[in-house]
């Protein structure tokens, strides 16, 4: 913990490496290793590791989660079905940490490499019965009052919708170069039709790092504090495609973004950073085919994604020299024959075959193009980071973070005015009340944390019993404990 840091954070940065199972961080260590030294150097992930977390969704969806259910758990502290965007198993909206932060006067923002209305950012900002309702989610962002929205997704935000954002005081950016000159929130920056470019194809762009830096700069203008979500979204997309070269480049950019936040904490010791993955993707294996080896250095010489290499190789006659140059070494006779056969079958087959060549060279294995149910790692730094030590569930991460938000002063029930909502879904289930209620709701902090947690978990029908003690009790113990050096 930074020297003289407060016990409770003013600012919270939540970072999600989408699909980043434990094998990804191990592979990244070997990928980053300096071959000229005897030592295998540590990475930022090794430095910040504090625990792990289970990721299973609500019982109705089994034991392997999708990004929507996992993000719902991380944003609300309640498990739901796969595909749910911060609604419970009965499709009732659940209050998210971003919404609760807004009620306390904090600023909120997201910086992601996918479209900003993709599953993870959507679950922190909005509510919908299906993650696939991209247009509805985009429209709903008008009501979030989020201060910073950075990522891709121009496809889902047509000109009339952008005009509505501008009418609410948002600055709209469509060119990444405009980010540097931005000095004030509110902002919606959409820098690609859907996802941002793959990091492997733009090694010097550092888009996620720059968006993270700008988001911190803008959100810091609120003296009350902020909650920021940063997602390395394309780690997951590379995992789904079983593309180890692109996955490691995305891991590198996510690690750079972690270091941006880590540096921010050094000068803002009232900031907590919690990093995790929503699930594991692809069943990545460091070593395969009964061989006791894995060569991450092979991946460092690859200059483009296999998709781009295949596209370019289809278009020219001297394709073998192009592929050799892009992969960073000459093709063997066996590789030449394999790729020649694939090229005759078209770009898609050549793309798949290039990934096979890279896997063979590095001895990388995969078990699936989908998700797996393994536990994921948790990393943390800053005030109250010790709360996240050891094993926990993904809902525990959310409940701990929510309990660290500033408290709202309780008021008499007679003073509470009915809330207005434009959502077509049922009224929101507050994470800080003990029952599902329609507005007017009871004051959030008038209900005990223990009652709230137990009720919320029972509504979500988790597969395991919740812990007996409340999250607030854990926080109290932390705050009362003597500070460690």
Short mmCIF file of N, CA, C and O in Angstrom, two decimals, residues 51-148:
data_model
loop_
_atom_site.label_atom_id
_atom_site.label_comp_id
_atom_site.label_asym_id
_atom_site.label_seq_id
_atom_site.Cartn_x
_atom_site.Cartn_y
_atom_site.Cartn_z
N UNK A 51 -4.82 -12.95 -5.12
CA UNK A 51 -5.77 -14.04 -4.86
C UNK A 51 -6.37 -14.58 -6.13
O UNK A 51 -5.84 -14.38 -7.23
N UNK A 52 -7.50 -15.27 -5.97
CA UNK A 52 -8.22 -15.78 -7.14
C UNK A 52 -9.72 -15.73 -6.87
O UNK A 52 -10.16 -15.40 -5.77
N UNK A 53 -10.49 -16.03 -7.91
CA UNK A 53 -11.94 -15.93 -7.79
C UNK A 53 -12.62 -16.99 -8.65
O UNK A 53 -12.16 -17.30 -9.75
N UNK A 54 -13.73 -17.51 -8.14
CA UNK A 54 -14.57 -18.40 -8.93
C UNK A 54 -15.50 -17.56 -9.80
O UNK A 54 -15.81 -16.41 -9.47
N UNK A 55 -15.96 -18.13 -10.90
CA UNK A 55 -16.67 -17.32 -11.91
C UNK A 55 -18.01 -17.90 -12.34
O UNK A 55 -18.66 -17.33 -13.22
N UNK A 56 -18.45 -19.02 -11.75
CA UNK A 56 -19.67 -19.69 -12.23
C UNK A 56 -20.88 -18.74 -12.21
O UNK A 56 -20.99 -17.88 -11.35
N UNK A 57 -21.80 -18.91 -13.17
CA UNK A 57 -22.99 -18.07 -13.21
C UNK A 57 -24.08 -18.61 -12.28
O UNK A 57 -23.83 -19.52 -11.48
N UNK A 58 -25.30 -18.08 -12.39
CA UNK A 58 -26.43 -18.63 -11.65
C UNK A 58 -26.65 -20.09 -12.07
O UNK A 58 -26.33 -20.48 -13.19
N UNK A 59 -27.21 -20.87 -11.17
CA UNK A 59 -27.34 -22.31 -11.37
C UNK A 59 -28.01 -22.66 -12.69
O UNK A 59 -27.66 -23.66 -13.33
N UNK A 60 -28.95 -21.85 -13.13
CA UNK A 60 -29.69 -22.13 -14.35
C UNK A 60 -28.78 -22.22 -15.57
O UNK A 60 -29.11 -22.88 -16.55
N UNK A 61 -27.59 -21.60 -15.50
CA UNK A 61 -26.65 -21.62 -16.63
C UNK A 61 -25.46 -22.55 -16.40
O UNK A 61 -24.51 -22.54 -17.18
N UNK A 62 -25.48 -23.35 -15.34
CA UNK A 62 -24.40 -24.31 -15.13
C UNK A 62 -23.19 -23.73 -14.45
O UNK A 62 -23.31 -22.87 -13.57
N UNK A 63 -22.01 -24.17 -14.87
CA UNK A 63 -20.79 -23.78 -14.17
C UNK A 63 -19.84 -22.93 -15.02
O UNK A 63 -18.86 -22.40 -14.50
N UNK A 64 -20.10 -22.80 -16.32
CA UNK A 64 -19.23 -22.02 -17.19
C UNK A 64 -19.95 -20.74 -17.58
O UNK A 64 -21.01 -20.77 -18.21
N UNK A 65 -19.38 -19.62 -17.21
CA UNK A 65 -20.03 -18.32 -17.42
C UNK A 65 -19.71 -17.74 -18.79
O UNK A 65 -18.72 -18.07 -19.42
N UNK A 66 -20.57 -16.83 -19.23
CA UNK A 66 -20.24 -15.97 -20.35
C UNK A 66 -19.85 -14.61 -19.80
O UNK A 66 -19.89 -14.38 -18.59
N UNK A 67 -19.46 -13.69 -20.68
CA UNK A 67 -18.99 -12.39 -20.22
C UNK A 67 -20.09 -11.57 -19.56
O UNK A 67 -19.84 -10.81 -18.63
N UNK A 68 -21.33 -11.72 -20.04
CA UNK A 68 -22.42 -10.91 -19.50
C UNK A 68 -22.74 -11.30 -18.06
O UNK A 68 -22.84 -10.43 -17.18
N UNK A 69 -22.90 -12.58 -17.81
CA UNK A 69 -23.19 -13.02 -16.44
C UNK A 69 -22.04 -12.72 -15.51
O UNK A 69 -22.24 -12.32 -14.35
N UNK A 70 -20.81 -12.89 -16.00
CA UNK A 70 -19.64 -12.61 -15.16
C UNK A 70 -19.54 -11.12 -14.84
O UNK A 70 -19.26 -10.73 -13.71
N UNK A 71 -19.78 -10.28 -15.84
CA UNK A 71 -19.73 -8.84 -15.60
C UNK A 71 -20.86 -8.39 -14.69
O UNK A 71 -20.69 -7.49 -13.87
N UNK A 72 -22.02 -9.02 -14.82
CA UNK A 72 -23.13 -8.73 -13.91
C UNK A 72 -22.73 -9.03 -12.48
O UNK A 72 -23.00 -8.24 -11.56
N UNK A 73 -22.07 -10.16 -12.26
CA UNK A 73 -21.60 -10.52 -10.92
C UNK A 73 -20.59 -9.50 -10.41
O UNK A 73 -20.65 -9.08 -9.25
N UNK A 74 -19.68 -9.08 -11.27
CA UNK A 74 -18.64 -8.13 -10.86
C UNK A 74 -19.18 -6.72 -10.65
O UNK A 74 -18.61 -5.95 -9.88
N UNK A 75 -20.27 -6.40 -11.32
CA UNK A 75 -20.83 -5.05 -11.22
C UNK A 75 -21.88 -4.92 -10.13
O UNK A 75 -22.10 -3.82 -9.61
N UNK A 76 -22.55 -6.04 -9.77
CA UNK A 76 -23.69 -5.96 -8.86
C UNK A 76 -23.55 -6.80 -7.60
O UNK A 76 -24.24 -6.55 -6.61
N UNK A 77 -22.72 -7.84 -7.64
CA UNK A 77 -22.63 -8.76 -6.51
C UNK A 77 -23.70 -9.83 -6.54
O UNK A 77 -23.89 -10.55 -5.55
N UNK A 78 -24.38 -9.99 -7.66
CA UNK A 78 -25.45 -10.98 -7.79
C UNK A 78 -25.21 -11.83 -9.03
O UNK A 78 -24.90 -11.30 -10.10
N UNK A 79 -25.36 -13.13 -8.89
CA UNK A 79 -25.18 -14.02 -10.03
C UNK A 79 -26.46 -14.07 -10.87
O UNK A 79 -27.57 -14.00 -10.34
N UNK A 80 -26.27 -14.19 -12.18
CA UNK A 80 -27.42 -14.28 -13.07
C UNK A 80 -27.11 -15.26 -14.19
O UNK A 80 -26.08 -15.92 -14.19
N UNK A 81 -28.04 -15.35 -15.14
CA UNK A 81 -27.91 -16.31 -16.24
C UNK A 81 -26.98 -15.77 -17.31
O UNK A 81 -26.76 -14.55 -17.43
N UNK A 82 -26.43 -16.68 -18.11
CA UNK A 82 -25.56 -16.27 -19.21
C UNK A 82 -26.35 -15.42 -20.20
O UNK A 82 -27.43 -15.83 -20.66
N UNK A 83 -25.80 -14.28 -20.52
CA UNK A 83 -26.47 -13.33 -21.42
C UNK A 83 -27.09 -12.16 -20.71
O UNK A 83 -27.47 -11.17 -21.35
N UNK A 84 -27.22 -12.23 -19.38
CA UNK A 84 -27.89 -11.18 -18.62
C UNK A 84 -27.00 -9.95 -18.48
O UNK A 84 -25.81 -10.06 -18.19
N UNK A 85 -27.59 -8.78 -18.66
CA UNK A 85 -26.88 -7.52 -18.45
C UNK A 85 -27.47 -6.86 -17.21
O UNK A 85 -28.48 -6.14 -17.26
N UNK A 86 -26.87 -7.15 -16.06
CA UNK A 86 -27.28 -6.61 -14.76
C UNK A 86 -28.78 -6.69 -14.52
O UNK A 86 -29.42 -5.75 -14.09
N UNK A 87 -29.33 -7.86 -14.85
CA UNK A 87 -30.66 -8.25 -14.40
C UNK A 87 -30.52 -9.59 -13.71
O UNK A 87 -29.61 -10.37 -14.00
N UNK A 88 -31.42 -9.88 -12.75
CA UNK A 88 -31.34 -11.16 -12.05
C UNK A 88 -31.99 -12.26 -12.88
O UNK A 88 -32.39 -12.04 -14.03
N UNK A 89 -32.11 -13.45 -12.30
CA UNK A 89 -32.64 -14.58 -13.06
C UNK A 89 -34.10 -14.39 -13.43
O UNK A 89 -34.62 -15.07 -14.32
N UNK A 90 -34.78 -13.47 -12.77
CA UNK A 90 -36.16 -13.13 -13.11
C UNK A 90 -36.24 -11.91 -14.04
O UNK A 90 -37.33 -11.37 -14.26
N UNK A 91 -35.09 -11.47 -14.53
CA UNK A 91 -34.97 -10.35 -15.46
C UNK A 91 -35.33 -9.01 -14.83
O UNK A 91 -35.74 -8.08 -15.52
N UNK A 92 -35.17 -8.91 -13.52
CA UNK A 92 -35.34 -7.65 -12.82
C UNK A 92 -33.99 -6.92 -12.76
O UNK A 92 -32.98 -7.52 -12.36
N UNK A 93 -33.93 -5.65 -13.13
CA UNK A 93 -32.66 -4.91 -13.08
C UNK A 93 -32.08 -4.86 -11.67
O UNK A 93 -32.82 -4.82 -10.68
N UNK A 94 -30.76 -4.89 -11.60
CA UNK A 94 -30.05 -4.83 -10.32
C UNK A 94 -29.14 -3.61 -10.34
O UNK A 94 -28.44 -3.36 -11.33
N UNK A 95 -29.12 -2.86 -9.27
CA UNK A 95 -28.26 -1.67 -9.20
C UNK A 95 -26.79 -2.06 -9.32
O UNK A 95 -26.34 -3.02 -8.71
N UNK A 96 -26.04 -1.32 -10.13
CA UNK A 96 -24.63 -1.59 -10.35
C UNK A 96 -23.77 -0.65 -9.52
O UNK A 96 -24.23 0.38 -9.03
N UNK A 97 -22.51 -0.98 -9.40
CA UNK A 97 -21.59 -0.13 -8.65
C UNK A 97 -21.49 1.25 -9.28
O UNK A 97 -21.34 2.26 -8.58
N UNK A 98 -21.61 1.33 -10.62
CA UNK A 98 -21.58 2.64 -11.28
C UNK A 98 -22.79 3.49 -10.88
O UNK A 98 -22.66 4.68 -10.60
N UNK A 99 -23.96 2.87 -10.83
CA UNK A 99 -25.17 3.60 -10.44
C UNK A 99 -25.10 4.03 -8.99
O UNK A 99 -25.48 5.16 -8.63
N UNK A 100 -24.61 3.15 -8.13
CA UNK A 100 -24.49 3.49 -6.72
C UNK A 100 -23.46 4.59 -6.51
O UNK A 100 -23.63 5.47 -5.65
N UNK A 101 -22.39 4.57 -7.30
CA UNK A 101 -21.38 5.63 -7.20
C UNK A 101 -21.98 6.97 -7.63
O UNK A 101 -21.71 8.00 -7.00
N UNK A 102 -22.77 6.96 -8.69
CA UNK A 102 -23.40 8.20 -9.15
C UNK A 102 -24.30 8.80 -8.07
O UNK A 102 -24.35 10.02 -7.90
N UNK A 103 -25.03 7.95 -7.34
CA UNK A 103 -25.91 8.44 -6.28
C UNK A 103 -25.12 9.16 -5.19
O UNK A 103 -25.67 9.99 -4.46
N UNK A 104 -23.86 8.84 -5.08
CA UNK A 104 -23.01 9.44 -4.05
C UNK A 104 -22.22 10.62 -4.58
O UNK A 104 -21.34 11.14 -3.90
N UNK A 105 -22.47 11.01 -5.81
CA UNK A 105 -21.79 12.16 -6.38
C UNK A 105 -20.46 11.87 -7.02
O UNK A 105 -19.73 12.80 -7.40
N UNK A 106 -20.10 10.58 -7.16
CA UNK A 106 -18.84 10.23 -7.79
C UNK A 106 -18.98 10.27 -9.31
O UNK A 106 -20.08 10.12 -9.85
N UNK A 107 -17.88 10.45 -10.01
CA UNK A 107 -17.86 10.35 -11.46
C UNK A 107 -17.66 8.90 -11.86
O UNK A 107 -17.11 8.10 -11.09
N UNK A 108 -18.09 8.55 -13.07
CA UNK A 108 -17.95 7.18 -13.55
C UNK A 108 -17.48 7.20 -15.00
O UNK A 108 -17.72 8.15 -15.74
N UNK A 109 -16.82 6.11 -15.39
CA UNK A 109 -16.37 6.02 -16.77
C UNK A 109 -15.94 4.63 -17.15
O UNK A 109 -15.71 3.77 -16.28
N UNK A 110 -15.86 4.39 -18.46
CA UNK A 110 -15.36 3.12 -18.99
C UNK A 110 -14.39 3.42 -20.11
O UNK A 110 -14.55 4.38 -20.87
N UNK A 111 -13.35 2.58 -20.21
CA UNK A 111 -12.39 2.64 -21.31
C UNK A 111 -12.12 1.20 -21.73
O UNK A 111 -11.56 0.42 -20.94
N UNK A 112 -12.54 0.81 -22.93
CA UNK A 112 -12.49 -0.59 -23.36
C UNK A 112 -12.02 -0.66 -24.80
O UNK A 112 -12.09 0.31 -25.55
N UNK A 113 -11.56 -1.86 -25.21
CA UNK A 113 -11.10 -2.02 -26.58
C UNK A 113 -12.15 -2.67 -27.48
O UNK A 113 -11.94 -2.80 -28.68
N UNK A 114 -13.26 -3.10 -26.91
CA UNK A 114 -14.41 -3.54 -27.69
C UNK A 114 -15.33 -2.36 -27.92
O UNK A 114 -15.00 -1.22 -27.57
N UNK A 115 -16.52 -2.61 -28.49
CA UNK A 115 -17.53 -1.56 -28.52
C UNK A 115 -17.97 -1.27 -27.09
O UNK A 115 -18.01 -2.16 -26.25
N UNK A 116 -18.29 -0.02 -26.80
CA UNK A 116 -18.58 0.38 -25.41
C UNK A 116 -19.89 -0.22 -24.91
O UNK A 116 -20.13 -0.23 -23.69
N UNK A 117 -20.72 -0.73 -25.81
CA UNK A 117 -21.96 -1.39 -25.40
C UNK A 117 -21.84 -2.90 -25.45
O UNK A 117 -22.85 -3.62 -25.56
N UNK A 118 -20.61 -3.40 -25.39
CA UNK A 118 -20.39 -4.85 -25.31
C UNK A 118 -20.70 -5.33 -23.90
O UNK A 118 -20.99 -4.53 -23.00
N UNK A 119 -20.66 -6.63 -23.69
CA UNK A 119 -21.18 -7.23 -22.46
C UNK A 119 -20.61 -6.64 -21.18
O UNK A 119 -21.37 -6.27 -20.26
N UNK A 120 -19.29 -6.52 -21.08
CA UNK A 120 -18.71 -6.08 -19.81
C UNK A 120 -19.04 -4.63 -19.48
O UNK A 120 -19.60 -4.35 -18.41
N UNK A 121 -18.73 -3.67 -20.36
CA UNK A 121 -19.10 -2.30 -19.99
C UNK A 121 -20.60 -2.12 -19.84
O UNK A 121 -21.05 -1.35 -18.97
N UNK A 122 -21.39 -2.82 -20.64
CA UNK A 122 -22.84 -2.69 -20.54
C UNK A 122 -23.36 -3.12 -19.17
O UNK A 122 -24.25 -2.49 -18.60
N UNK A 123 -22.79 -4.19 -18.63
CA UNK A 123 -23.26 -4.68 -17.33
C UNK A 123 -22.93 -3.71 -16.20
O UNK A 123 -23.61 -3.70 -15.17
N UNK A 124 -21.91 -2.90 -16.37
CA UNK A 124 -21.58 -1.90 -15.35
C UNK A 124 -22.44 -0.64 -15.49
O UNK A 124 -22.62 0.09 -14.53
N UNK A 125 -22.98 -0.41 -16.68
CA UNK A 125 -23.67 0.85 -16.94
C UNK A 125 -25.17 0.72 -17.12
O UNK A 125 -25.90 1.69 -16.91
N UNK A 126 -25.66 -0.45 -17.52
CA UNK A 126 -27.05 -0.53 -17.96
C UNK A 126 -27.70 -1.84 -17.53
O UNK A 126 -27.15 -2.58 -16.70
N UNK A 127 -28.88 -2.11 -18.10
CA UNK A 127 -29.65 -3.32 -17.78
C UNK A 127 -30.37 -3.78 -19.04
O UNK A 127 -30.95 -2.97 -19.76
N UNK A 128 -30.31 -5.08 -19.30
CA UNK A 128 -31.05 -5.64 -20.42
C UNK A 128 -31.13 -7.14 -20.24
O UNK A 128 -30.22 -7.75 -19.67
N UNK A 129 -32.18 -7.73 -20.74
CA UNK A 129 -32.32 -9.18 -20.59
C UNK A 129 -31.37 -9.95 -21.50
O UNK A 129 -31.14 -11.13 -21.30
N UNK A 130 -30.80 -9.26 -22.52
CA UNK A 130 -29.87 -9.93 -23.41
C UNK A 130 -28.72 -9.02 -23.82
O UNK A 130 -28.94 -7.89 -24.25
N UNK A 131 -27.53 -9.53 -23.75
CA UNK A 131 -26.34 -8.81 -24.18
C UNK A 131 -26.37 -8.51 -25.67
O UNK A 131 -25.64 -7.64 -26.15
N UNK A 132 -27.18 -9.25 -26.43
CA UNK A 132 -27.22 -9.08 -27.89
C UNK A 132 -28.04 -7.87 -28.32
O UNK A 132 -28.01 -7.51 -29.49
N UNK A 133 -28.73 -7.25 -27.41
CA UNK A 133 -29.55 -6.09 -27.76
C UNK A 133 -28.68 -4.83 -27.79
O UNK A 133 -28.86 -3.90 -27.00
N UNK A 134 -27.74 -4.81 -28.71
CA UNK A 134 -26.74 -3.75 -28.75
C UNK A 134 -27.35 -2.36 -28.97
O UNK A 134 -26.92 -1.38 -28.37
N UNK A 135 -28.34 -2.28 -29.84
CA UNK A 135 -28.95 -0.97 -30.11
C UNK A 135 -29.68 -0.44 -28.88
O UNK A 135 -29.59 0.76 -28.56
N UNK A 136 -30.40 -1.31 -28.18
CA UNK A 136 -31.09 -0.90 -26.96
C UNK A 136 -30.10 -0.45 -25.90
O UNK A 136 -30.32 0.55 -25.20
N UNK A 137 -29.00 -1.17 -25.78
CA UNK A 137 -27.99 -0.81 -24.79
C UNK A 137 -27.36 0.54 -25.12
O UNK A 137 -27.14 1.37 -24.24
N UNK A 138 -27.09 0.76 -26.40
CA UNK A 138 -26.52 2.04 -26.81
C UNK A 138 -27.47 3.19 -26.45
O UNK A 138 -27.05 4.21 -25.90
N UNK A 139 -28.73 3.01 -26.73
CA UNK A 139 -29.72 4.03 -26.42
C UNK A 139 -29.81 4.27 -24.92
O UNK A 139 -29.93 5.40 -24.45
N UNK A 140 -29.70 3.20 -24.14
CA UNK A 140 -29.83 3.31 -22.68
C UNK A 140 -28.69 4.10 -22.05
O UNK A 140 -28.83 4.62 -20.94
N UNK A 141 -27.55 4.21 -22.75
CA UNK A 141 -26.41 4.93 -22.19
C UNK A 141 -26.71 6.41 -21.99
O UNK A 141 -26.02 7.09 -21.21
N UNK A 142 -27.72 6.92 -22.67
CA UNK A 142 -28.12 8.31 -22.46
C UNK A 142 -28.53 8.57 -21.02
O UNK A 142 -28.41 9.68 -20.51
N UNK A 143 -29.03 7.52 -20.37
CA UNK A 143 -29.56 7.68 -19.01
C UNK A 143 -28.55 7.32 -17.92
O UNK A 143 -28.88 7.37 -16.74
N UNK A 144 -27.34 6.94 -18.31
CA UNK A 144 -26.36 6.51 -17.29
C UNK A 144 -25.67 7.69 -16.63
O UNK A 144 -25.15 7.56 -15.53
N UNK A 145 -25.60 8.82 -17.32
CA UNK A 145 -24.89 9.99 -16.83
C UNK A 145 -23.41 9.71 -16.62
O UNK A 145 -22.73 10.39 -15.85
N UNK A 146 -22.88 8.68 -17.30
CA UNK A 146 -21.45 8.39 -17.19
C UNK A 146 -20.65 9.56 -17.74
O UNK A 146 -21.04 10.22 -18.71
N UNK A 147 -19.51 9.82 -17.14
CA UNK A 147 -18.71 10.99 -17.49
C UNK A 147 -17.73 10.72 -18.63
O UNK A 147 -17.37 11.64 -19.38
N UNK A 148 -17.28 9.47 -18.73
CA UNK A 148 -16.29 9.11 -19.76
C UNK A 148 -16.70 7.78 -20.38
O UNK A 148 -16.85 6.78 -19.68
#
